Amino acid sequence: MNNKQSIFKYEGVNYIIPFILITACFALWGFANDITNPMVKAFSKIFRMSVTEGALTQVAFYGGYFAMALPAAMYIRKYTYKKGILMGLGLYAAGAFLFIAARSTGAYWPFLIAYFILTCGLSFLETSANPYILAMGSPETATRRLNFAQSFNPIGSLCGMFVAMNFIQARLNPLSSAERAQLPPAEFEAIKQSDLAILIKPYVIIGLVIVVMFFLILLVRMPHVKEENKGSIGETLKDLIGKKRYREGVVAQFFYVGVQIMCWTFIIQYGTRIFMERGMSEIDAEVLSQRYNIAAMIIFCCSRFLCTWLMKYLQPGKMLHIFALAGIACTLGVIFLQGIAGLYCLVAVSACMSLMFPTIYGIALEGLGEDAKFGAAGLIMAILGGSILPPVQALIIDQGTVAGMPAVNASFVLPMLCFVVIAVYGYRVFTKKI
């Protein structure tokens, strides 16, 4: 049996069509994630808020992941992976369409509600799709198969970044945050409404795309993955908590998602400071910084495909450890190199992060069988790291300077510490300590 068959075919069942459809969902939630990261800066400007207040976007976004992961697992346990995916697509579309109502209020908090509902859908999607991919074939190739499926997630992310840069950021009113603060209330309100109308359009369009995907998956026959039900929810949770590899995997995933969101959200603040010091306007500096963010995502995407290939020859735990050490080195450059070299290091961080989410996921769920449904929920709940850690970094950035250096540079101590946690987990896995 060749490598391609070992990934997509197992015990006489061909999973290629369901694999393609579910992998498309990976791209769709990648789009949602990375059109949203630049919105921290956009909402801060539109509503004349601090970076910390703008970061509430991430709190709402990743809070939805946390809140819905366990209910999603219970739903999937009772029904099927397919129904879990359909529920996720339905909530995703509903949250996207709620942006229309949020814009009509002219307030910030309705957008937070829309993001929360949208990401409740993403929580259903990820809780369903990741273990479904793991189950679509031989257990021996499960982690490599998930890495391959996850390789299409950054393609959706690239589309999200491209849309954010060209159809939102570039079209917002060019007045800087300081200039908006000086406007009379009526003029500021008119600009705000115009900017919000620009901001919601991509969300409405993606909502329509999600509706099409919903009906496509509804109508296509998907295989039922047969697994043995091992007992009550309480017994399952107790078993999971007792497994060190799983338990520590949840912790590692919490810090991985935190480092990913911090690096991709605050690359705009980092680059904007550098380019404004070189004489650029704020809006031009933001647009150029977003281009660096897109470059980081391209590197992330290419590196993930490369890592999927390398995983045929290297243990996943060892690769995780090596890439986390590289991440530590890059973030040290981000902190201490205050010019364009620091921005290059921040772009390079994405290559280090590329394999981490699916690899931690696959390692933590290895051998769990039916328990993987609830195990997946714990790993999706760990996405809460993307809700908790970015606001902490934003608080540091709002200080202006820390220890004699720009606060945005100093704030990347948090991502560096996250990589330390991940490096330790990878080391404990490949040395068989857990």
Coordinates of N, CA and C in Angstrom, one line a residue, residues 62-71 73 123 126-127 237 246 250 253-254 257 357 361 374-388:
Y62 N -12.6 34.0 20.8 CA -12.1 32.8 21.3 C -12.8 32.3 22.6
G63 N -13.6 33.2 23.2 CA -14.5 32.8 24.3 C -15.6 31.9 23.7
G64 N -16.0 32.1 22.5 CA -17.0 31.2 21.9 C -16.5 29.8 21.7
Y65 N -15.3 29.7 21.3 CA -14.6 28.4 21.2 C -14.7 27.7 22.5
F66 N -14.3 28.4 23.6 CA -14.3 27.7 24.9 C -15.7 27.3 25.4
A67 N -16.6 28.2 25.3 CA -18.0 28.0 25.8 C -18.7 26.8 25.1
M68 N -18.5 26.6 23.9 CA -19.2 25.7 23.1 C -18.6 24.3 22.9
A69 N -17.3 24.2 23.3 CA -16.6 23.0 23.0 C -17.2 21.7 23.7
L70 N -17.4 21.8 24.9 CA -18.0 20.7 25.7 C -19.4 20.4 25.2
P71 N -20.3 21.4 25.1 CA -21.6 21.0 24.5 C -21.5 20.4 23.1
A73 N -19.1 18.5 22.0 CA -18.7 17.1 22.2 C -19.9 16.2 22.6
S123 N -16.4 26.4 17.0 CA -16.1 25.4 18.0 C -16.7 24.0 17.6
E126 N -14.6 22.6 14.7 CA -13.3 22.1 15.0 C -13.4 20.8 15.9
T127 N -14.3 20.9 16.8 CA -14.5 19.7 17.7 C -15.0 18.5 16.9
L237 N -14.5 11.6 31.2 CA -13.7 12.8 31.6 C -12.6 12.4 32.6
Y246 N -2.4 13.5 27.4 CA -3.6 14.3 27.0 C -3.6 15.5 27.8
V250 N -3.4 19.5 26.5 CA -4.4 20.6 26.6 C -3.7 21.8 27.0
Q253 N -1.6 23.2 24.2 CA -2.5 23.8 23.1 C -3.0 25.1 23.6
F254 N -3.3 25.3 24.9 CA -3.7 26.6 25.4 C -2.6 27.7 25.1
V257 N -2.1 28.3 21.1 CA -3.1 29.2 20.5 C -2.9 30.6 20.9
F357 N -0.3 23.2 16.1 CA -1.7 22.9 16.5 C -2.0 21.4 16.1
Y361 N -2.4 18.3 18.8 CA -3.8 17.7 18.8 C -3.6 16.2 18.5
F374 N -14.6 13.6 23.3 CA -14.5 14.5 24.5 C -13.1 15.0 24.6
G375 N -12.1 14.2 24.2 CA -10.8 14.7 24.2 C -10.6 15.9 23.3
A376 N -11.3 15.9 22.1 CA -11.3 17.0 21.2 C -11.8 18.2 21.8
A377 N -12.9 18.1 22.6 CA -13.5 19.2 23.2 C -12.5 19.9 24.2
G378 N -11.8 19.1 24.9 CA -10.8 19.7 25.8 C -9.7 20.5 25.0
L379 N -9.3 20.0 23.9 CA -8.3 20.7 23.1 C -8.9 21.9 22.4
I380 N -10.1 21.9 22.1 CA -10.8 23.1 21.5 C -11.0 24.1 22.6
M381 N -11.4 23.7 23.8 CA -11.5 24.6 24.9 C -10.2 25.3 25.2
A382 N -9.1 24.6 24.9 CA -7.7 25.2 25.1 C -7.5 26.4 24.2
I383 N -8.4 26.6 23.2 CA -8.3 27.7 22.3 C -8.6 29.0 23.1
L384 N -9.1 28.8 24.4 CA -9.3 30.0 25.3 C -8.0 30.8 25.4
G385 N -6.8 30.1 25.2 CA -5.6 30.8 25.2 C -5.5 32.0 24.3
G386 N -6.3 31.9 23.2 CA -6.4 33.0 22.2 C -7.3 34.1 22.7
S387 N -8.0 33.9 23.8 CA -8.9 34.9 24.4 C -8.2 35.6 25.6
I388 N -7.5 34.8 26.3 CA -6.9 35.3 27.6 C -5.6 36.0 27.3

